Amino acid sequence: MATKRTAPVRKVAIIGGNRIPFARSNGPYSKASNQDMFTAALDGLVSRFSLQDEVIGEVAAGAVLKHARDFNLARESVLGSRLNPATPASDVQMACGTGLQAIVNVANKIALGQIDSAIAGGVDTTSDAPLAVNDDLRQILVQLNAAKTLPERLKLAAKLRPGHIVPEIPRNSEPRTGLSMGEHAALTAKVWEITREAQDELAATSHQRLGAAYDKGFFDDLVTPYLKLARDQNLRPDSSVEKLAKLKPAFGGPEGTMTAGNSTPLSDGASTVLLATEQWAKARKLPVLAYLTFSQTAAVDYVHGDEGLLMAPAYAVPQMLTRAGLTLQDFDFYEIHEAFASQVLATLKAWEDPAFAKEKLGLDEPLGSIDRAKLNVNGSSLAAGHPFAATGGRIVATLAKLLNEKGSGRGLISICAAGGQGVTAILEK
Ligand SMILES: CC(=O)SCCNC(=O)CCNC(=O)[C@H](O)C(C)(C)COP(=O)(O)OP(=O)(O)OC[C@H]1O[C@@H](n2cnc3c(N)ncnc32)[C@H](O)[C@@H]1OP(=O)(O)O
């Protein structure tokens, strides 16, 4: 492994975060739009850090499922918030990696001296998914709109058929394979021989830890109640391996090991993170929770190759460790997004596997195992839910606070994303 450590030009401080509790799809947020939820998360951050009428260097955010009207989602949310309207904003899209990628984008601008402060995050709703009209109807409507004469319009209107009203519903699947994320993950679970018991144990632990963290007030300054929800709706603190063992397979056929309990639920929610230079924070007497020091993206060829769709972090993390001159064991906390319990376990197994190290990573030795007591210590997506683009902000704010509480140390973030991509980062205190 290389030992050279390349420091950023300016340190990127994480000041804090704010999110709304995550809800289950078609639940309490079913009437809220992406803009409603992201504005609520943003305004909660404004209140928390007294940012009323502040001009922030940039707000970056995204949503995986977006209506056409949300082409400028981040900017519209800024205009709907109490930030100064002179705050510029940009939209980001990297599937489930969107939130973390938005954070990395603005962190890089801070490091390079282009801005001094930023807010980044994401939002998603599967309740208010954008339905599209089918291609034939779209063509007729576009032509109707352009038609100049009544006969032209009548001729086009005569082409309308009852079947045209069937909408195109966005599918939670990969366009190039037609398989859902869950079906892809089930293939990977089989390859890596991930057992049902191991998945259920990870899921139960996630619920128990998230519940305990809420009980001890960990989220009091990270989560703002919204639409009568004070905690993540999916959370079942009394979750147990015995209860989870009773659920029937959801992916991978009748013999499949993946269930509704060890897969993330479809969710709605939004998150934000405040980042800045140390000087900006000092000028406002805002303590720094942690610093974002490294990040990495990677992608795998899941279409033609034998790679699992969600295995890109297995590549991004070793690449990042090499650049940072660190080993997988040099961390106090590991935040691995729980898209599915099987995906977390497959990634951990890949890092332990000598053949994967040699053949896929070109390394003499595997990365090795991690201390599981340090993994997702306050729960993760299986318990909290996973509104796709909002997960990165949830994880960064959680980890920064954990490091601040510890007073020192280092945390690893790993997020898998649709399209065979992965986004990872290192936070340090
Ligand atoms: C990069 C990435 O992040 S990829 C990941 C992207 N995310 C996804 O793909 C989402 C995947 N998830 C899904 O599609 C859906 O949540 C599914 C298909 C797994 C499950 O959907 P549903 O069947 O609607 O789930 P539902 O909430 O009804 O749960 C089914 C049952 O399991 C039970 N259950 C769910 N979780 C638990 C739990 N932790 N403990 C005990 N029981 C549970 C429910 O109570 C329900 O029981 P019931 O049938 O008696 O009412």
XYZ file of C-alpha atoms and ligand atoms in Angstrom:
480
model
C 0.000 0.000 0.000
C 1.181 3.527 -0.714
C 1.999 5.599 2.338
C 1.776 9.097 0.871
C -1.021 11.103 2.406
C -2.259 14.016 0.336
C -3.843 16.700 2.469
C -6.530 18.901 0.938
C -5.676 22.527 0.282
C -8.029 23.694 3.043
C -9.535 21.513 5.750
C -13.220 20.743 5.213
C -15.088 20.941 8.510
C -18.410 19.268 9.168
C -20.412 21.506 11.466
C -23.546 19.413 11.827
C -26.585 18.012 10.148
C -30.331 17.991 10.183
C -32.859 15.629 8.730
C -36.527 14.868 9.025
C -37.471 11.427 10.372
C -37.646 8.916 7.533
C -41.120 7.574 6.731
C -42.305 4.435 5.018
C -43.590 4.831 1.484
C -47.273 5.842 1.220
C -47.260 6.727 4.898
C -47.315 10.074 6.727
C -45.355 11.921 4.012
C -47.462 10.656 1.112
C -48.697 14.171 0.338
C -45.276 15.844 0.738
C -43.163 16.554 -2.341
C -39.382 16.338 -2.630
C -39.288 20.120 -2.409
C -41.481 20.186 0.737
C -39.273 17.664 2.495
C -35.908 19.068 1.446
C -37.018 22.595 2.377
C -38.106 21.283 5.803
C -34.718 19.616 6.357
C -32.940 22.775 5.158
C -34.990 25.083 7.363
C -34.353 22.824 10.357
C -30.620 23.265 9.698
C -31.113 27.030 9.375
C -32.777 27.092 12.816
C -30.186 24.802 14.399
C -27.209 26.929 13.307
C -28.873 30.389 13.130
C -28.371 30.689 9.384
C -31.406 32.928 8.785
C -30.648 35.243 5.858
C -27.070 33.886 5.526
C -25.604 33.648 2.044
C -24.147 30.117 1.942
C -21.414 29.354 -0.619
C -23.514 26.636 -2.265
C -26.363 24.259 -1.545
C -26.001 20.944 -3.409
C -28.624 18.221 -3.303
C -30.461 15.742 -5.403
C -33.263 13.240 -5.620
C -33.180 9.912 -7.416
C -36.872 10.040 -8.317
C -37.630 13.498 -9.608
C -40.622 15.168 -11.262
C -39.887 17.306 -14.335
C -40.970 20.329 -12.258
C -38.052 19.619 -9.899
C -35.357 20.283 -12.514
C -33.917 22.915 -10.153
C -34.802 21.171 -6.885
C -31.958 22.482 -4.713
C -32.381 26.076 -5.882
C -36.165 26.018 -5.466
C -35.708 24.613 -1.960
C -33.294 27.445 -1.122
C -35.884 29.951 -2.330
C -38.486 28.249 -0.135
C -36.201 28.315 2.921
C -35.058 31.114 5.222
C -31.554 31.170 3.717
C -30.630 34.337 1.840
C -31.988 33.976 -1.728
C -28.524 34.979 -2.998
C -27.369 31.454 -2.061
C -26.541 29.478 -5.240
C -27.603 25.853 -5.537
C -26.901 22.851 -7.740
C -28.613 19.506 -8.334
C -26.656 16.251 -8.155
C -27.595 12.740 -9.280
C -25.695 9.555 -8.465
C -28.504 7.171 -7.483
C -28.194 6.097 -3.825
C -24.763 7.773 -3.732
C -26.341 11.176 -4.471
C -26.286 12.568 -0.928
C -22.669 11.659 -0.247
C -21.589 12.758 -3.719
C -23.294 16.150 -3.176
C -21.349 16.487 0.093
C -18.079 15.552 -1.647
C -18.746 18.031 -4.478
C -19.115 21.003 -2.137
C -16.312 19.759 0.138
C -13.975 19.865 -2.857
C -15.012 23.460 -3.563
C -14.302 24.390 0.059
C -10.924 22.611 -0.080
C -9.992 24.440 -3.277
C -10.907 27.849 -1.878
C -13.888 28.386 -4.170
C -16.438 28.679 -1.353
C -16.231 28.980 2.444
C -19.472 27.292 3.449
C -21.905 24.808 1.971
C -24.970 22.727 2.671
C -25.402 19.389 0.948
C -27.757 16.465 1.150
C -30.644 14.868 -0.610
C -34.256 13.866 -0.592
C -36.452 11.175 -2.043
C -40.028 10.049 -2.036
C -41.337 6.805 -3.399
C -44.871 7.962 -2.442
C -44.794 10.839 -4.935
C -42.894 9.006 -7.686
C -43.047 10.757 -11.068
C -45.459 8.905 -13.331
C -44.955 9.537 -17.039
C -47.428 9.240 -19.897
C -46.529 6.557 -22.432
C -44.458 7.397 -25.531
C -47.386 7.308 -28.007
C -49.516 9.666 -25.924
C -46.548 11.973 -25.346
C -45.958 12.278 -29.098
C -49.613 13.053 -29.778
C -49.752 15.655 -26.994
C -46.569 17.370 -28.159
C -47.898 17.503 -31.737
C -51.293 18.723 -30.505
C -49.591 21.532 -28.657
C -47.753 22.552 -31.846
C -50.754 22.136 -34.208
C -51.823 25.447 -35.744
C -55.261 24.670 -37.213
C -58.434 23.051 -35.896
C -58.414 20.253 -38.554
C -54.821 19.421 -37.619
C -55.809 19.230 -33.947
C -58.886 17.081 -34.675
C -56.796 14.688 -36.800
C -54.339 14.239 -33.928
C -57.100 13.938 -31.308
C -58.626 11.113 -33.388
C -55.447 9.109 -32.753
C -56.098 8.980 -29.008
C -56.911 5.488 -27.685
C -58.060 4.330 -24.212
C -54.788 2.394 -23.811
C -52.886 5.677 -23.962
C -53.927 6.591 -20.427
C -51.877 3.756 -18.918
C -48.991 5.597 -17.188
C -45.344 4.575 -17.095
C -44.552 3.838 -13.470
C -40.861 4.179 -12.496
C -39.519 0.737 -11.578
C -36.947 0.159 -8.909
C -34.886 -1.777 -11.426
C -31.778 -1.540 -13.551
C -32.585 -0.424 -17.108
C -29.864 -2.679 -18.591
C -30.883 -5.899 -16.885
C -34.532 -5.358 -15.969
C -33.762 -6.821 -12.551
C -34.707 -4.969 -9.371
C -32.019 -3.941 -6.873
C -33.261 -6.741 -4.604
C -33.019 -9.359 -7.350
C -29.473 -8.215 -8.138
C -28.555 -8.349 -4.446
C -30.045 -11.858 -4.214
C -27.668 -13.015 -6.979
C -24.727 -11.542 -5.068
C -25.921 -13.134 -1.808
C -25.857 -16.510 -3.528
C -22.365 -16.029 -4.979
C -20.963 -15.000 -1.582
C -23.002 -17.634 0.291
C -24.581 -15.157 2.678
C -26.889 -16.982 5.059
C -30.391 -15.929 6.093
C -29.342 -16.070 9.758
C -26.424 -13.668 9.229
C -28.695 -11.226 7.364
C -31.401 -11.336 10.022
C -28.832 -10.812 12.761
C -27.472 -7.710 11.013
C -31.025 -6.374 10.540
C -32.061 -6.979 14.161
C -28.860 -5.290 15.392
C -29.564 -2.264 13.179
C -33.037 -1.815 14.715
C -31.843 -2.358 18.288
C -28.967 0.101 17.901
C -31.045 2.809 16.213
C -33.686 2.474 18.936
C -31.077 2.723 21.688
C -29.491 5.774 20.024
C -32.892 7.539 19.883
C -33.535 6.620 23.528
C -30.284 8.140 24.719
C -30.987 11.358 22.778
C -28.286 10.912 20.141
C -30.594 12.214 17.415
C -31.980 15.156 19.405
C -29.761 17.582 17.510
C -29.761 15.677 14.203
C -33.453 14.981 13.536
C -36.286 17.541 13.527
C -39.857 16.171 13.860
C -41.926 16.558 10.705
C -45.603 15.945 9.990
C -46.155 14.375 13.421
C -43.269 11.930 12.999
C -40.543 12.254 15.660
C -38.591 9.055 14.910
C -37.971 6.988 11.810
C -41.221 5.184 11.140
C -39.606 1.915 10.059
C -37.783 1.537 13.395
C -38.732 -1.591 15.406
C -36.541 -1.463 18.526
C -37.931 -4.840 19.620
C -36.755 -6.476 16.403
C -35.196 -9.886 16.911
C -33.662 -12.679 14.868
C -36.583 -14.918 15.927
C -39.206 -12.465 14.587
C -37.252 -11.828 11.391
C -36.843 -15.570 10.801
C -40.629 -15.838 10.290
C -40.712 -13.568 7.216
C -41.054 -15.069 3.765
C -38.478 -14.424 1.018
C -38.944 -11.187 -0.927
C -36.140 -11.642 -3.473
C -34.312 -14.647 -4.921
C -37.312 -16.952 -5.352
C -38.917 -19.304 -2.822
C -35.492 -20.409 -1.530
C -34.257 -16.810 -1.295
C -32.679 -15.501 1.902
C -33.738 -11.864 1.497
C -36.946 -10.641 3.159
C -38.791 -7.385 3.880
C -36.975 -7.400 7.244
C -33.406 -7.706 5.982
C -33.978 -5.366 2.977
C -34.458 -1.607 3.209
C -38.075 -0.527 2.859
C -39.187 1.955 0.206
C -39.005 5.261 2.092
C -39.573 9.029 2.047
C -37.293 11.614 3.688
C -34.635 14.321 3.422
C -31.294 15.172 5.012
C -28.806 18.052 5.066
C -25.235 18.614 6.278
C -23.456 21.925 6.961
C -19.805 22.103 5.868
C -17.357 24.999 6.037
C -13.803 26.148 6.471
C -12.503 26.306 10.031
C -12.391 30.111 9.786
C -16.051 30.334 8.741
C -17.064 28.128 11.664
C -14.869 30.049 14.117
C -16.311 33.392 13.022
C -19.774 32.086 13.957
C -18.599 30.309 17.124
C -19.738 26.969 15.661
C -17.782 23.921 16.874
C -16.362 21.521 14.278
C -17.614 17.942 14.665
C -15.153 16.290 12.256
C -13.290 16.787 8.978
C -13.961 15.179 5.612
C -10.504 14.119 4.465
C -10.813 11.590 1.622
C -13.407 10.313 -0.805
C -13.526 7.881 -3.687
C -15.963 6.683 -6.304
C -15.775 3.422 -8.243
C -17.961 1.515 -10.655
C -18.279 -2.139 -11.675
C -19.363 -3.751 -14.932
C -22.377 -5.653 -13.652
C -23.846 -5.845 -17.172
C -21.130 -7.825 -18.993
C -18.904 -8.908 -16.125
C -19.471 -11.178 -13.136
C -19.639 -8.291 -10.671
C -22.554 -7.801 -8.295
C -24.546 -4.635 -8.972
C -23.923 -3.243 -5.481
C -20.274 -4.320 -5.098
C -18.551 -1.114 -6.281
C -17.673 -0.037 -2.686
C -15.592 -3.235 -2.417
C -13.350 -1.518 -4.988
C -13.720 2.135 -3.948
C -12.660 1.509 -0.341
C -9.291 -0.176 -1.121
C -8.561 2.526 -3.696
C -9.268 5.200 -1.083
C -7.225 3.403 1.588
C -4.239 3.262 -0.758
C -4.420 6.999 -1.405
C -4.839 7.724 2.305
C -2.071 5.336 3.367
C -4.449 3.518 5.719
C -5.553 -0.060 6.287
C -9.136 -1.250 6.728
C -8.452 -1.737 10.431
C -7.365 1.907 11.009
C -10.922 3.049 11.830
C -12.970 3.617 14.971
C -16.297 3.521 13.142
C -17.550 1.914 9.917
C -20.717 3.298 8.355
C -21.699 0.867 5.612
C -25.067 1.725 4.047
C -27.410 -1.202 4.582
C -29.142 -1.320 1.197
C -29.701 -4.962 2.009
C -28.132 -6.919 4.881
C -26.756 -9.362 2.312
C -24.976 -6.568 0.451
C -23.130 -5.378 3.586
C -22.117 -8.951 4.383
C -20.988 -9.665 0.801
C -18.818 -6.525 0.843
C -17.217 -7.537 4.166
C -16.622 -11.046 2.814
C -15.013 -9.675 -0.354
C -12.552 -7.649 1.731
C -11.647 -10.818 3.661
C -11.255 -12.982 0.574
C -7.689 -13.726 -0.697
C -8.943 -14.579 -4.212
C -10.932 -11.317 -4.486
C -7.875 -9.383 -3.280
C -5.608 -11.028 -5.839
C -7.857 -11.355 -8.880
C -10.067 -8.270 -8.542
C -8.049 -5.783 -6.525
C -4.547 -6.800 -7.628
C -3.412 -6.997 -3.987
C -1.161 -9.646 -2.430
C -3.235 -9.765 0.760
C -6.940 -9.277 1.461
C -7.990 -6.143 3.341
C -9.012 -8.353 6.252
C -11.941 -8.246 8.615
C -13.296 -5.375 10.666
C -14.330 -5.282 14.314
C -18.104 -5.735 13.914
C -18.729 -3.848 17.166
C -17.625 -0.713 15.274
C -20.033 -1.242 12.359
C -23.122 1.004 12.139
C -23.032 1.532 15.900
C -26.202 3.634 15.957
C -28.086 1.575 13.363
C -28.346 2.217 9.656
C -30.675 2.020 6.668
C -32.349 -1.306 7.527
C -33.834 0.337 10.602
C -33.973 4.020 9.602
C -35.243 3.420 6.081
C -33.563 4.513 2.886
C -34.994 7.503 0.981
C -32.329 7.008 -1.676
C -30.611 10.440 -1.959
C -31.165 11.270 1.721
C -29.029 8.417 3.056
C -25.616 10.062 2.491
C -26.514 13.084 4.615
C -27.913 10.874 7.373
C -24.689 8.878 7.506
C -22.259 11.832 7.347
C -24.069 13.738 10.121
C -24.276 10.595 12.294
C -20.608 9.717 11.871
C -19.392 13.300 12.420
C -21.324 13.397 15.691
C -19.973 9.998 16.765
C -16.404 11.182 16.157
C -17.069 14.409 18.036
C -18.453 12.495 20.999
C -15.395 10.242 21.004
C -13.155 13.292 20.775
C -10.754 11.700 18.283
C -10.557 9.017 15.656
C -11.535 8.133 12.139
C -14.618 6.769 10.408
C -15.184 5.065 7.072
C -18.307 5.613 4.950
C -19.286 3.208 2.181
C -22.404 3.616 0.053
C -23.430 1.370 -2.832
C -25.567 2.777 -5.622
C -27.671 1.647 -8.556
C -25.861 1.541 -11.881
C -23.027 -0.447 -10.304
C -21.473 2.552 -8.549
C -20.086 3.227 -5.103
C -19.222 6.386 -3.159
C -16.987 6.263 -0.091
C -15.404 8.782 2.254
C -13.265 9.153 5.359
C -14.131 11.493 8.237
C -11.569 12.333 10.910
C -11.620 14.183 14.207
C -28.181 1.129 -3.585
C -29.351 0.738 -2.778
O -29.560 1.222 -1.702
S -30.346 -0.420 -3.435
C -31.709 -0.542 -2.327
C -32.828 0.172 -2.889
N -34.023 -0.153 -2.134
C -34.861 -1.093 -2.543
O -34.651 -1.709 -3.570
C -36.080 -1.327 -1.684
C -36.292 -2.774 -1.488
N -37.491 -3.021 -0.702
C -38.685 -3.322 -1.253
O -38.844 -3.321 -2.460
C -39.826 -3.641 -0.313
O -39.629 -3.017 0.918
C -39.983 -5.179 -0.116
C -40.378 -5.816 -1.450
C -38.696 -5.812 0.388
C -41.046 -5.463 0.954
O -42.195 -4.811 0.595
P -43.554 -5.102 1.377
O -43.935 -6.524 1.199
O -44.517 -4.048 0.982
O -43.085 -4.889 2.873
P -43.950 -4.792 4.177
O -43.567 -3.572 4.900
O -45.404 -4.982 3.895
O -43.395 -6.006 5.018
C -43.793 -7.322 4.764
C -44.018 -8.003 6.095
O -42.790 -8.046 6.796
C -42.949 -7.510 8.101
N -41.679 -6.877 8.508
C -40.960 -5.961 7.806
N -39.882 -5.622 8.511
C -39.897 -6.341 9.651
C -39.035 -6.416 10.783
N -37.914 -5.699 10.865
N -39.378 -7.266 11.783
C -40.510 -8.026 11.706
N -41.350 -7.977 10.661
C -41.046 -7.144 9.648
C -44.088 -6.525 7.951
O -44.726 -6.286 9.187
C -44.986 -7.242 7.004
O -45.724 -8.194 7.715
P -47.266 -8.485 7.348
O -47.232 -9.023 5.951
O -47.671 -9.473 8.372
O -47.961 -7.163 7.443
